[in-house]
Amino acid sequence: MGTLGKAIYTVGFWIRETGQAIDRLGCRLQGKYYFQEQLSRHRTLMNVFDKAPVVDKDAFVAPSASVIGDVHVGQGSSIWYGCVLRGDVNSISVGSGTNIQDNSLVHVAKSNLSGKVLPTIIGDNVTVGHSAVIHGCTVEDEAFVGMGATLLDGVVVEKHAMVAAGALVRQNTRIPCGEVWGGNPAKFLRKLTEEEIAFISQSATNYTNLAQVHAAENAKTFDEIEFEKLLRKKFARRDEEYDSMLGVVREVPPQLILPDNILPEKSVKAT
């Protein structure tokens, strides 16, 4: 930050401080009748000093997620509600088409006991289940981390490998391609079937499609939301049998219809 930038930042800081001081003064003058609004300081994307997140324009980051510091999120990836990706003492890289599901935590290690630098690298088309913890690890392309799993420093999950839900994977463990590991501590359970390997890719695709719907929903204006409320109220009590007796045809507005790619069984029936 140059001299001019520092000056502008300082002026902005004092303007904000002055506004807060005036607000506090007004509250005291109102006495017991005042209403104090609690301001949330949450920021979905937040820099740490000179480290700022880089999120592809086609990625979805939920409003309640926190992406902090040196974090890169690739095309078509999705960071879901309540997730924290904190790249402060090292970097986090999330590839394309990857989904990190609700309440998951991704962090890094500056170095381990042997002095090895441990960023977190998550590849393409990876699924990370709800409430998983990934710390200073490498998860290769098209791998699967189950719900509530914990991956400690130095873990490597190879391509087409799966960590079972609730597993605790100890430091520096390598999970080979095509294997399922689970338990506490995690151990080899069995080989993945061809259907399960195909499911990993399909899971990533499903979440990419679902993320588009959530992104569109979160981008709606207040007027659009209120209009859809009226539409839902109007069509909530529709009786198709009664309508057919009257010869009335009521088409559901397109605003209330999910895309076919979100309901795969619907598209299958159509074909």
Tab-separated table of C-alpha atoms in Angstrom:
chain	number	residue	atom	x	y	z
A	1	MET	CA	0.000	0.000	0.000
A	2	GLY	CA	1.522	3.313	-1.102
A	3	THR	CA	1.485	6.669	0.668
A	4	LEU	CA	-1.751	7.778	-1.048
A	5	GLY	CA	-3.414	4.471	-0.239
A	6	LYS	CA	-2.441	4.755	3.422
A	7	ALA	CA	-3.801	8.302	3.558
A	8	ILE	CA	-7.147	7.260	2.037
A	9	TYR	CA	-7.351	4.280	4.400
A	10	THR	CA	-6.683	6.551	7.430
A	11	VAL	CA	-9.356	9.047	6.358
A	12	GLY	CA	-11.864	6.226	5.870
A	13	PHE	CA	-10.987	4.804	9.278
A	14	TRP	CA	-11.602	8.100	11.056
A	15	ILE	CA	-14.888	8.676	9.215
A	16	ARG	CA	-16.119	5.268	10.376
A	17	GLU	CA	-14.922	5.887	13.932
A	18	THR	CA	-16.684	9.278	13.951
A	19	GLY	CA	-19.918	7.662	12.787
A	20	GLN	CA	-19.716	5.046	15.539
A	21	ALA	CA	-19.022	7.750	18.144
A	22	ILE	CA	-22.087	9.732	16.994
A	23	ASP	CA	-24.195	6.561	17.181
A	24	ARG	CA	-23.056	5.900	20.765
A	25	LEU	CA	-23.830	9.491	21.734
A	26	GLY	CA	-27.323	9.227	20.241
A	27	CYS	CA	-27.957	6.006	22.174
A	28	ARG	CA	-27.006	7.668	25.465
A	29	LEU	CA	-29.281	10.613	24.747
A	30	GLN	CA	-32.215	8.275	24.093
A	31	GLY	CA	-31.732	6.650	27.493
A	32	LYS	CA	-33.688	3.479	28.162
A	33	TYR	CA	-35.770	3.921	24.997
A	34	TYR	CA	-32.959	3.396	22.487
A	35	PHE	CA	-32.697	0.439	20.135
A	36	GLN	CA	-29.139	-0.629	19.353
A	37	GLU	CA	-28.618	-2.551	16.113
A	38	GLN	CA	-26.027	-5.293	16.291
A	39	LEU	CA	-23.799	-5.052	13.227
A	40	SER	CA	-22.454	-8.340	11.916
A	41	ARG	CA	-18.815	-8.073	10.907
A	42	HIS	CA	-18.893	-11.327	8.955
A	43	ARG	CA	-17.323	-11.152	5.506
A	44	THR	CA	-17.601	-14.005	3.057
A	45	LEU	CA	-14.293	-13.087	1.418
A	46	MET	CA	-11.674	-11.561	3.701
A	47	ASN	CA	-8.046	-10.683	3.165
A	48	VAL	CA	-5.277	-11.162	5.735
A	49	PHE	CA	-2.818	-8.309	5.244
A	50	ASP	CA	-1.714	-8.611	1.599
A	51	LYS	CA	-3.229	-12.092	1.136
A	52	ALA	CA	-6.629	-11.996	-0.560
A	53	PRO	CA	-8.882	-14.830	-1.782
A	54	VAL	CA	-9.142	-15.473	-5.530
A	55	VAL	CA	-12.512	-16.995	-6.450
A	56	ASP	CA	-13.445	-17.885	-10.022
A	57	LYS	CA	-16.482	-16.035	-11.338
A	58	ASP	CA	-18.278	-19.359	-11.950
A	59	ALA	CA	-17.675	-20.665	-8.415
A	60	PHE	CA	-20.317	-20.480	-5.680
A	61	VAL	CA	-19.436	-19.313	-2.179
A	62	ALA	CA	-22.391	-19.340	0.228
A	63	PRO	CA	-23.059	-16.072	2.090
A	64	SER	CA	-22.382	-17.625	5.505
A	65	ALA	CA	-19.090	-19.217	4.448
A	66	SER	CA	-15.728	-17.624	5.281
A	67	VAL	CA	-12.917	-17.686	2.722
A	68	ILE	CA	-9.933	-15.980	4.300
A	69	GLY	CA	-6.468	-15.068	3.090
A	70	ASP	CA	-4.410	-16.941	0.484
A	71	VAL	CA	-7.190	-19.136	-0.951
A	72	HIS	CA	-7.821	-19.991	-4.594
A	73	VAL	CA	-11.194	-21.470	-5.629
A	74	GLY	CA	-11.444	-22.836	-9.174
A	75	GLN	CA	-14.153	-22.798	-11.830
A	76	GLY	CA	-17.455	-24.468	-10.981
A	77	SER	CA	-16.456	-25.261	-7.390
A	78	SER	CA	-18.803	-24.637	-4.467
A	79	ILE	CA	-18.110	-23.641	-0.869
A	80	TRP	CA	-21.271	-24.280	1.121
A	81	TYR	CA	-22.962	-22.697	4.116
A	82	GLY	CA	-20.925	-22.375	7.287
A	83	CYS	CA	-17.609	-23.493	5.751
A	84	VAL	CA	-14.337	-21.895	6.805
A	85	LEU	CA	-11.299	-21.881	4.498
A	86	ARG	CA	-8.519	-20.065	6.377
A	87	GLY	CA	-5.345	-19.487	4.381
A	88	ASP	CA	-3.423	-17.309	6.793
A	89	VAL	CA	-0.061	-18.974	7.541
A	90	ASN	CA	-0.054	-20.912	4.260
A	91	SER	CA	-2.095	-21.302	1.064
A	92	ILE	CA	-5.232	-23.253	0.170
A	93	SER	CA	-5.952	-24.335	-3.396
A	94	VAL	CA	-9.335	-25.746	-4.462
A	95	GLY	CA	-9.548	-27.032	-8.027
A	96	SER	CA	-12.420	-26.983	-10.525
A	97	GLY	CA	-15.765	-28.687	-9.980
A	98	THR	CA	-15.018	-29.447	-6.326
A	99	ASN	CA	-17.617	-29.140	-3.546
A	100	ILE	CA	-16.811	-28.462	0.097
A	101	GLN	CA	-20.040	-29.063	1.940
A	102	ASP	CA	-21.683	-27.287	4.869
A	103	ASN	CA	-19.708	-26.587	8.076
A	104	SER	CA	-16.449	-28.051	6.804
A	105	LEU	CA	-13.123	-26.596	7.919
A	106	VAL	CA	-10.028	-26.274	5.740
A	107	HIS	CA	-6.840	-24.914	7.284
A	108	VAL	CA	-3.089	-25.096	6.704
A	109	ALA	CA	0.153	-25.557	8.625
A	110	LYS	CA	3.114	-23.219	8.399
A	111	SER	CA	5.340	-26.267	8.942
A	112	ASN	CA	5.215	-29.589	10.767
A	113	LEU	CA	7.652	-30.966	13.357
A	114	SER	CA	10.156	-31.886	10.641
A	115	GLY	CA	9.967	-28.370	9.162
A	116	LYS	CA	7.984	-29.352	6.062
A	117	VAL	CA	5.728	-26.622	4.655
A	118	LEU	CA	2.112	-27.843	4.511
A	119	PRO	CA	-0.372	-25.948	2.370
A	120	THR	CA	-3.722	-27.578	1.640
A	121	ILE	CA	-4.262	-28.686	-1.958
A	122	ILE	CA	-7.656	-30.015	-3.054
A	123	GLY	CA	-7.894	-31.146	-6.662
A	124	ASP	CA	-10.616	-31.181	-9.315
A	125	ASN	CA	-14.041	-32.830	-8.905
A	126	VAL	CA	-13.464	-33.652	-5.242
A	127	THR	CA	-16.352	-34.122	-2.806
A	128	VAL	CA	-15.774	-33.094	0.814
A	129	GLY	CA	-18.733	-34.105	2.988
A	130	HIS	CA	-20.461	-32.030	5.661
A	131	SER	CA	-18.429	-31.049	8.747
A	132	ALA	CA	-15.159	-32.540	7.515
A	133	VAL	CA	-11.829	-31.159	8.770
A	134	ILE	CA	-8.896	-30.940	6.350
A	135	HIS	CA	-5.639	-29.596	7.785
A	136	GLY	CA	-2.434	-29.238	5.781
A	137	CYS	CA	-3.352	-32.077	3.394
A	138	THR	CA	-3.392	-32.998	-0.266
A	139	VAL	CA	-6.608	-34.416	-1.731
A	140	GLU	CA	-6.096	-35.404	-5.351
A	141	ASP	CA	-8.588	-35.206	-8.252
A	142	GLU	CA	-11.871	-37.116	-7.958
A	143	ALA	CA	-11.279	-38.229	-4.379
A	144	PHE	CA	-14.028	-38.417	-1.746
A	145	VAL	CA	-13.900	-37.310	1.902
A	146	GLY	CA	-16.915	-38.448	3.913
A	147	MET	CA	-18.999	-36.469	6.387
A	148	GLY	CA	-17.288	-35.652	9.672
A	149	ALA	CA	-13.921	-37.084	8.576
A	150	THR	CA	-10.714	-35.519	9.922
A	151	LEU	CA	-7.491	-35.412	7.871
A	152	LEU	CA	-4.426	-34.368	9.850
A	153	ASP	CA	-1.183	-32.742	8.666
A	154	GLY	CA	0.571	-34.330	5.707
A	155	VAL	CA	-2.216	-36.713	4.674
A	156	VAL	CA	-2.429	-37.538	0.955
A	157	VAL	CA	-5.670	-38.910	-0.488
A	158	GLU	CA	-4.910	-40.208	-3.964
A	159	LYS	CA	-7.191	-40.024	-7.007
A	160	HIS	CA	-10.323	-42.210	-6.758
A	161	ALA	CA	-9.685	-42.907	-3.067
A	162	MET	CA	-12.374	-42.568	-0.390
A	163	VAL	CA	-12.229	-41.603	3.285
A	164	ALA	CA	-15.264	-42.983	5.111
A	165	ALA	CA	-17.556	-40.778	7.204
A	166	GLY	CA	-16.235	-40.060	10.702
A	167	ALA	CA	-12.734	-41.381	9.981
A	168	LEU	CA	-9.639	-39.950	11.666
A	169	VAL	CA	-6.657	-40.104	9.309
A	170	ARG	CA	-3.364	-39.743	11.164
A	171	GLN	CA	-0.477	-37.508	10.125
A	172	ASN	CA	1.457	-38.306	6.937
A	173	THR	CA	-0.867	-41.170	5.956
A	174	ARG	CA	-1.205	-41.903	2.236
A	175	ILE	CA	-4.496	-43.421	1.056
A	176	PRO	CA	-3.872	-45.217	-2.241
A	177	CYS	CA	-6.001	-44.971	-5.362
A	178	GLY	CA	-9.150	-47.100	-5.383
A	179	GLU	CA	-9.222	-47.830	-1.629
A	180	VAL	CA	-11.691	-47.048	1.177
A	181	TRP	CA	-10.226	-46.135	4.562
A	182	GLY	CA	-12.245	-45.678	7.731
A	183	GLY	CA	-12.207	-45.840	11.525
A	184	ASN	CA	-10.249	-44.121	14.297
A	185	PRO	CA	-7.423	-44.266	13.455
A	186	ALA	CA	-8.289	-44.838	9.812
A	187	LYS	CA	-7.252	-48.154	8.266
A	188	PHE	CA	-7.736	-49.888	4.941
A	189	LEU	CA	-11.240	-51.381	4.686
A	190	ARG	CA	-11.636	-52.604	1.114
A	191	LYS	CA	-11.276	-51.747	-2.568
A	192	LEU	CA	-13.744	-49.416	-4.268
A	193	THR	CA	-16.069	-50.891	-6.872
A	194	GLU	CA	-16.363	-49.444	-10.368
A	195	GLU	CA	-19.819	-48.132	-9.453
A	196	GLU	CA	-18.445	-46.303	-6.404
A	197	ILE	CA	-15.651	-44.717	-8.440
A	198	ALA	CA	-18.241	-43.520	-10.964
A	199	PHE	CA	-20.346	-42.171	-8.070
A	200	ILE	CA	-17.488	-39.879	-6.967
A	201	SER	CA	-17.506	-38.083	-10.325
A	202	GLN	CA	-21.308	-37.990	-10.404
A	203	SER	CA	-21.439	-36.530	-6.896
A	204	ALA	CA	-19.192	-33.655	-7.966
A	205	THR	CA	-21.370	-33.010	-11.039
A	206	ASN	CA	-24.562	-33.053	-8.959
A	207	TYR	CA	-23.157	-30.474	-6.568
A	208	THR	CA	-21.960	-28.251	-9.400
A	209	ASN	CA	-25.527	-28.197	-10.779
A	210	LEU	CA	-27.057	-27.648	-7.342
A	211	ALA	CA	-24.654	-24.786	-6.651
A	212	GLN	CA	-25.983	-22.933	-9.711
A	213	VAL	CA	-29.481	-22.996	-8.219
A	214	HIS	CA	-28.258	-21.707	-4.856
A	215	ALA	CA	-26.189	-19.003	-6.542
A	216	ALA	CA	-29.238	-17.816	-8.482
A	217	GLU	CA	-31.392	-17.865	-5.344
A	218	ASN	CA	-28.860	-15.854	-3.345
A	219	ALA	CA	-28.580	-13.301	-6.163
A	220	LYS	CA	-32.313	-12.475	-6.184
A	221	THR	CA	-33.441	-8.988	-5.293
A	222	PHE	CA	-35.960	-8.224	-2.562
A	223	ASP	CA	-38.679	-7.600	-5.172
A	224	GLU	CA	-38.042	-10.976	-6.830
A	225	ILE	CA	-38.265	-12.782	-3.501
A	226	GLU	CA	-41.548	-11.071	-2.606
A	227	PHE	CA	-42.999	-11.836	-6.058
A	228	GLU	CA	-42.180	-15.535	-5.658
A	229	LYS	CA	-43.858	-15.541	-2.241
A	230	LEU	CA	-47.061	-14.348	-3.892
A	231	LEU	CA	-46.780	-17.021	-6.581
A	232	ARG	CA	-46.292	-19.781	-4.027
A	233	LYS	CA	-49.286	-18.578	-2.029
A	234	LYS	CA	-51.418	-18.538	-5.155
A	235	PHE	CA	-50.472	-22.080	-6.248
A	236	ALA	CA	-50.136	-23.677	-2.796
A	237	ARG	CA	-53.733	-24.988	-2.644
A	238	ARG	CA	-54.225	-25.946	-6.253
A	239	ASP	CA	-56.620	-28.885	-6.705
A	240	GLU	CA	-55.902	-30.415	-10.129
A	241	GLU	CA	-59.005	-32.653	-10.077
A	242	TYR	CA	-61.310	-29.729	-9.292
A	243	ASP	CA	-59.610	-27.581	-11.934
A	244	SER	CA	-60.104	-30.289	-14.576
A	245	MET	CA	-63.848	-30.408	-13.801
A	246	LEU	CA	-64.042	-26.676	-14.432
A	247	GLY	CA	-61.872	-26.906	-17.527
A	248	VAL	CA	-59.250	-24.670	-15.924
A	249	VAL	CA	-55.580	-25.158	-16.813
A	250	ARG	CA	-53.089	-23.545	-14.431
A	251	GLU	CA	-49.477	-23.801	-15.454
A	252	VAL	CA	-46.884	-23.560	-12.719
A	253	PRO	CA	-44.795	-20.395	-13.207
A	254	PRO	CA	-41.233	-21.093	-14.388
A	255	GLN	CA	-39.892	-19.294	-11.314
A	256	LEU	CA	-41.134	-22.189	-9.159
A	257	ILE	CA	-39.714	-25.051	-11.234
A	258	LEU	CA	-36.301	-26.553	-10.472
A	259	PRO	CA	-34.072	-27.244	-13.483
A	260	ASP	CA	-34.055	-30.826	-14.776
A	261	ASN	CA	-30.406	-31.337	-13.870
A	262	ILE	CA	-31.285	-30.935	-10.172
A	263	LEU	CA	-33.877	-33.712	-10.363
A	264	PRO	CA	-32.127	-36.410	-12.415
A	265	GLU	CA	-35.016	-38.864	-12.116
A	266	LYS	CA	-37.229	-36.297	-13.855
A	267	SER	CA	-34.913	-36.037	-16.868
A	268	VAL	CA	-34.656	-39.849	-17.054
A	269	LYS	CA	-38.435	-40.232	-17.208
A	270	ALA	CA	-38.638	-37.567	-19.888
A	271	THR	CA	-36.290	-39.526	-22.138
